[in-house]
Amino acid sequence: MMACSRSCSRILGVSLGISAQLAAGANLALFFPDWEVTYLKNGLIGKHAMRGAGLWGGGLMVFFAAILITLIGWRRGCFSNTGPCKSMLVSTLAGCLALLGAFVCFITSGVALKDGPFCMFDVPSSNETQASKHGYPFKGLNDRNYLYNRFLWDSVCIEPRRAVIWHVIFFSTLLSVSIIQILLVLAQLINSFLGLFCGFFEKREEPFRTESLQRLRRRTLTKSPPFLNEGNTEGAEGAGRK
């Protein structure tokens, strides 16, 4: 059972590591709308992207936990000689760390999709002319949702030109990745608890197994054929004569 638990830790650790890299990459892409550095230099990046939940939450925290879980699964590094209980306890703590990072990324991505992108858009002024400003044009719209109205994607945001598409694609990626991370972490926590209990019971059953093996060996020796016993006796007498 412990071997199965370690195999699951290897698979889940690698999967969490890949998902952490995807989350970090998606958050980095949000810093460069339309692959331009100008908006980042001028501070025209939305607050949800600047919080970097995909970098330090779904990225760094999950990646660090993935390294620990993978090392425990392969029994490498400082976990090469540790017992099952200690290893699974560290695995549980690493899973809690990854769960926290993935949950923060999930909440931030959901709020970002709800508020909409940060872009420049037209607002009516007092003298019946159009003025432009940067902000969240879709925030607070109760009558319609921009996510289901593709016409608003190209008609509201002036700059960046693909602000809505960029925002929806990469924050949806972060949201999906964080959900996958949460499911993987829950599976790892279940795996850690099972490994912890199985390791505890296996440790308690080890003396009984040793005693049973010794009894089996004694029975085997007592039931050996007579000619083997005679051969052993003659060999012992010959050795005594010499």
PDB file of C-alpha atoms in Angstrom, residues 58-188:
ATOM      1  CA  GLY A  58      -0.983  29.087  -8.434  1.00  0.00           C
ATOM      2  CA  GLY A  59       2.643  29.315  -9.580  1.00  0.00           C
ATOM      3  CA  LEU A  60       5.317  29.524  -6.877  1.00  0.00           C
ATOM      4  CA  MET A  61       3.410  28.050  -3.925  1.00  0.00           C
ATOM      5  CA  VAL A  62       2.051  25.144  -5.957  1.00  0.00           C
ATOM      6  CA  PHE A  63       5.429  24.529  -7.623  1.00  0.00           C
ATOM      7  CA  PHE A  64       7.247  24.403  -4.276  1.00  0.00           C
ATOM      8  CA  ALA A  65       4.660  21.962  -2.944  1.00  0.00           C
ATOM      9  CA  ALA A  66       4.982  19.884  -6.133  1.00  0.00           C
ATOM     10  CA  ILE A  67       8.747  19.570  -5.609  1.00  0.00           C
ATOM     11  CA  LEU A  68       8.243  18.310  -2.053  1.00  0.00           C
ATOM     12  CA  ILE A  69       5.550  15.843  -3.092  1.00  0.00           C
ATOM     13  CA  THR A  70       7.686  14.515  -5.959  1.00  0.00           C
ATOM     14  CA  LEU A  71      10.751  14.091  -3.723  1.00  0.00           C
ATOM     15  CA  ILE A  72       8.638  12.187  -1.213  1.00  0.00           C
ATOM     16  CA  GLY A  73       7.280   9.961  -3.965  1.00  0.00           C
ATOM     17  CA  TRP A  74      10.742   9.134  -5.306  1.00  0.00           C
ATOM     18  CA  ARG A  75      12.332   9.147  -1.816  1.00  0.00           C
ATOM     19  CA  ARG A  76      15.091  11.484  -2.946  1.00  0.00           C
ATOM     20  CA  GLY A  77      17.037  14.209  -1.185  1.00  0.00           C
ATOM     21  CA  CYS A  78      16.271  14.672   2.504  1.00  0.00           C
ATOM     22  CA  PHE A  79      13.379  12.186   2.239  1.00  0.00           C
ATOM     23  CA  SER A  80      15.531   9.207   1.221  1.00  0.00           C
ATOM     24  CA  ASN A  81      15.735   7.739   4.732  1.00  0.00           C
ATOM     25  CA  THR A  82      12.662   9.204   6.399  1.00  0.00           C
ATOM     26  CA  GLY A  83       9.903   7.000   7.718  1.00  0.00           C
ATOM     27  CA  PRO A  84       6.470   6.762   6.102  1.00  0.00           C
ATOM     28  CA  CYS A  85       4.700   8.745   8.820  1.00  0.00           C
ATOM     29  CA  LYS A  86       7.079  11.692   8.589  1.00  0.00           C
ATOM     30  CA  SER A  87       7.040  11.669   4.794  1.00  0.00           C
ATOM     31  CA  MET A  88       3.283  11.631   4.573  1.00  0.00           C
ATOM     32  CA  LEU A  89       3.023  14.382   7.193  1.00  0.00           C
ATOM     33  CA  VAL A  90       5.286  16.619   5.100  1.00  0.00           C
ATOM     34  CA  SER A  91       3.262  15.667   2.026  1.00  0.00           C
ATOM     35  CA  THR A  92       0.072  16.733   3.802  1.00  0.00           C
ATOM     36  CA  LEU A  93       1.561  20.104   4.759  1.00  0.00           C
ATOM     37  CA  ALA A  94       2.784  20.603   1.180  1.00  0.00           C
ATOM     38  CA  GLY A  95      -0.698  19.803  -0.084  1.00  0.00           C
ATOM     39  CA  CYS A  96      -2.217  22.416   2.236  1.00  0.00           C
ATOM     40  CA  LEU A  97       0.269  24.988   0.922  1.00  0.00           C
ATOM     41  CA  ALA A  98      -0.641  24.169  -2.680  1.00  0.00           C
ATOM     42  CA  LEU A  99      -4.341  24.257  -1.841  1.00  0.00           C
ATOM     43  CA  LEU A 100      -3.997  27.760  -0.420  1.00  0.00           C
ATOM     44  CA  GLY A 101      -2.145  29.032  -3.499  1.00  0.00           C
ATOM     45  CA  ALA A 102      -4.600  27.442  -5.919  1.00  0.00           C
ATOM     46  CA  PHE A 103      -7.582  28.807  -3.977  1.00  0.00           C
ATOM     47  CA  VAL A 104      -6.190  32.368  -4.049  1.00  0.00           C
ATOM     48  CA  CYS A 105      -5.625  32.048  -7.804  1.00  0.00           C
ATOM     49  CA  PHE A 106      -9.167  30.723  -8.251  1.00  0.00           C
ATOM     50  CA  ILE A 107     -10.777  33.607  -6.346  1.00  0.00           C
ATOM     51  CA  THR A 108      -8.691  36.268  -8.103  1.00  0.00           C
ATOM     52  CA  SER A 109      -9.419  34.854 -11.551  1.00  0.00           C
ATOM     53  CA  GLY A 110     -13.141  34.616 -10.870  1.00  0.00           C
ATOM     54  CA  VAL A 111     -13.331  38.220  -9.658  1.00  0.00           C
ATOM     55  CA  ALA A 112     -11.270  39.372 -12.650  1.00  0.00           C
ATOM     56  CA  LEU A 113     -13.636  37.690 -15.110  1.00  0.00           C
ATOM     57  CA  LYS A 114     -16.598  39.231 -13.325  1.00  0.00           C
ATOM     58  CA  ASP A 115     -15.182  42.799 -13.347  1.00  0.00           C
ATOM     59  CA  GLY A 116     -13.899  42.640 -16.920  1.00  0.00           C
ATOM     60  CA  PRO A 117     -10.711  43.984 -18.474  1.00  0.00           C
ATOM     61  CA  PHE A 118      -8.868  47.204 -17.710  1.00  0.00           C
ATOM     62  CA  CYS A 119      -8.816  49.328 -20.863  1.00  0.00           C
ATOM     63  CA  MET A 120      -9.424  52.777 -22.349  1.00  0.00           C
ATOM     64  CA  PHE A 121     -13.056  53.460 -23.247  1.00  0.00           C
ATOM     65  CA  ASP A 122     -15.335  56.394 -24.121  1.00  0.00           C
ATOM     66  CA  VAL A 123     -17.441  58.102 -21.472  1.00  0.00           C
ATOM     67  CA  PRO A 124     -20.012  60.875 -22.052  1.00  0.00           C
ATOM     68  CA  SER A 125     -18.964  64.315 -20.813  1.00  0.00           C
ATOM     69  CA  SER A 126     -21.019  67.316 -19.687  1.00  0.00           C
ATOM     70  CA  ASN A 127     -20.769  69.198 -23.004  1.00  0.00           C
ATOM     71  CA  GLU A 128     -22.191  66.236 -24.978  1.00  0.00           C
ATOM     72  CA  THR A 129     -18.782  65.200 -26.265  1.00  0.00           C
ATOM     73  CA  GLN A 130     -16.959  61.953 -25.876  1.00  0.00           C
ATOM     74  CA  ALA A 131     -14.027  61.671 -23.482  1.00  0.00           C
ATOM     75  CA  SER A 132     -11.785  58.684 -22.941  1.00  0.00           C
ATOM     76  CA  LYS A 133     -10.423  57.239 -19.742  1.00  0.00           C
ATOM     77  CA  HIS A 134      -8.870  54.045 -18.434  1.00  0.00           C
ATOM     78  CA  GLY A 135     -10.873  51.819 -16.168  1.00  0.00           C
ATOM     79  CA  TYR A 136     -13.257  48.887 -16.040  1.00  0.00           C
ATOM     80  CA  PRO A 137     -16.104  49.606 -18.455  1.00  0.00           C
ATOM     81  CA  PHE A 138     -17.930  46.325 -17.752  1.00  0.00           C
ATOM     82  CA  LYS A 139     -17.787  46.546 -13.969  1.00  0.00           C
ATOM     83  CA  GLY A 140     -21.179  47.032 -12.356  1.00  0.00           C
ATOM     84  CA  LEU A 141     -23.247  46.184 -15.435  1.00  0.00           C
ATOM     85  CA  ASN A 142     -26.230  44.396 -13.949  1.00  0.00           C
ATOM     86  CA  ASP A 143     -28.405  44.356 -17.050  1.00  0.00           C
ATOM     87  CA  ARG A 144     -25.989  42.486 -19.327  1.00  0.00           C
ATOM     88  CA  ASN A 145     -22.920  40.325 -19.039  1.00  0.00           C
ATOM     89  CA  TYR A 146     -20.057  41.059 -21.405  1.00  0.00           C
ATOM     90  CA  LEU A 147     -18.956  37.411 -21.357  1.00  0.00           C
ATOM     91  CA  TYR A 148     -22.070  36.390 -23.306  1.00  0.00           C
ATOM     92  CA  ASN A 149     -22.242  39.442 -25.551  1.00  0.00           C
ATOM     93  CA  ARG A 150     -19.531  39.212 -28.193  1.00  0.00           C
ATOM     94  CA  PHE A 151     -20.600  42.544 -29.689  1.00  0.00           C
ATOM     95  CA  LEU A 152     -19.245  44.351 -26.616  1.00  0.00           C
ATOM     96  CA  TRP A 153     -15.816  42.797 -27.060  1.00  0.00           C
ATOM     97  CA  ASP A 154     -14.934  44.988 -30.042  1.00  0.00           C
ATOM     98  CA  SER A 155     -17.126  48.018 -29.434  1.00  0.00           C
ATOM     99  CA  VAL A 156     -16.315  49.168 -25.899  1.00  0.00           C
ATOM    100  CA  CYS A 157     -12.558  48.955 -25.308  1.00  0.00           C
ATOM    101  CA  ILE A 158     -10.544  51.309 -27.518  1.00  0.00           C
ATOM    102  CA  GLU A 159      -7.058  50.406 -26.329  1.00  0.00           C
ATOM    103  CA  PRO A 160      -5.676  47.747 -26.152  1.00  0.00           C
ATOM    104  CA  ARG A 161      -7.549  46.622 -29.215  1.00  0.00           C
ATOM    105  CA  ARG A 162      -7.938  43.018 -28.046  1.00  0.00           C
ATOM    106  CA  ALA A 163      -8.255  43.807 -24.354  1.00  0.00           C
ATOM    107  CA  VAL A 164     -11.415  41.765 -23.807  1.00  0.00           C
ATOM    108  CA  ILE A 165     -10.186  38.700 -25.699  1.00  0.00           C
ATOM    109  CA  TRP A 166      -6.818  38.846 -23.925  1.00  0.00           C
ATOM    110  CA  HIS A 167      -8.482  39.209 -20.549  1.00  0.00           C
ATOM    111  CA  VAL A 168     -10.998  36.412 -21.066  1.00  0.00           C
ATOM    112  CA  ILE A 169      -8.531  33.905 -22.528  1.00  0.00           C
ATOM    113  CA  PHE A 170      -5.798  34.147 -19.905  1.00  0.00           C
ATOM    114  CA  PHE A 171      -7.988  34.624 -16.848  1.00  0.00           C
ATOM    115  CA  SER A 172     -10.118  31.688 -18.003  1.00  0.00           C
ATOM    116  CA  THR A 173      -6.885  29.720 -18.283  1.00  0.00           C
ATOM    117  CA  LEU A 174      -5.949  30.707 -14.740  1.00  0.00           C
ATOM    118  CA  LEU A 175      -9.399  29.775 -13.493  1.00  0.00           C
ATOM    119  CA  SER A 176      -9.310  26.364 -15.196  1.00  0.00           C
ATOM    120  CA  VAL A 177      -5.764  25.627 -14.035  1.00  0.00           C
ATOM    121  CA  SER A 178      -6.596  26.576 -10.441  1.00  0.00           C
ATOM    122  CA  ILE A 179      -9.614  24.228 -10.478  1.00  0.00           C
ATOM    123  CA  ILE A 180      -7.391  21.402 -11.740  1.00  0.00           C
ATOM    124  CA  GLN A 181      -4.841  22.225  -9.048  1.00  0.00           C
ATOM    125  CA  ILE A 182      -7.478  22.114  -6.334  1.00  0.00           C
ATOM    126  CA  LEU A 183      -8.645  18.682  -7.529  1.00  0.00           C
ATOM    127  CA  LEU A 184      -5.067  17.390  -7.700  1.00  0.00           C
ATOM    128  CA  VAL A 185      -4.296  18.693  -4.217  1.00  0.00           C
ATOM    129  CA  LEU A 186      -7.433  17.093  -2.778  1.00  0.00           C
ATOM    130  CA  ALA A 187      -6.391  13.799  -4.351  1.00  0.00           C
ATOM    131  CA  GLN A 188      -2.913  14.222  -2.849  1.00  0.00           C
TER     132      GLN A 188
END
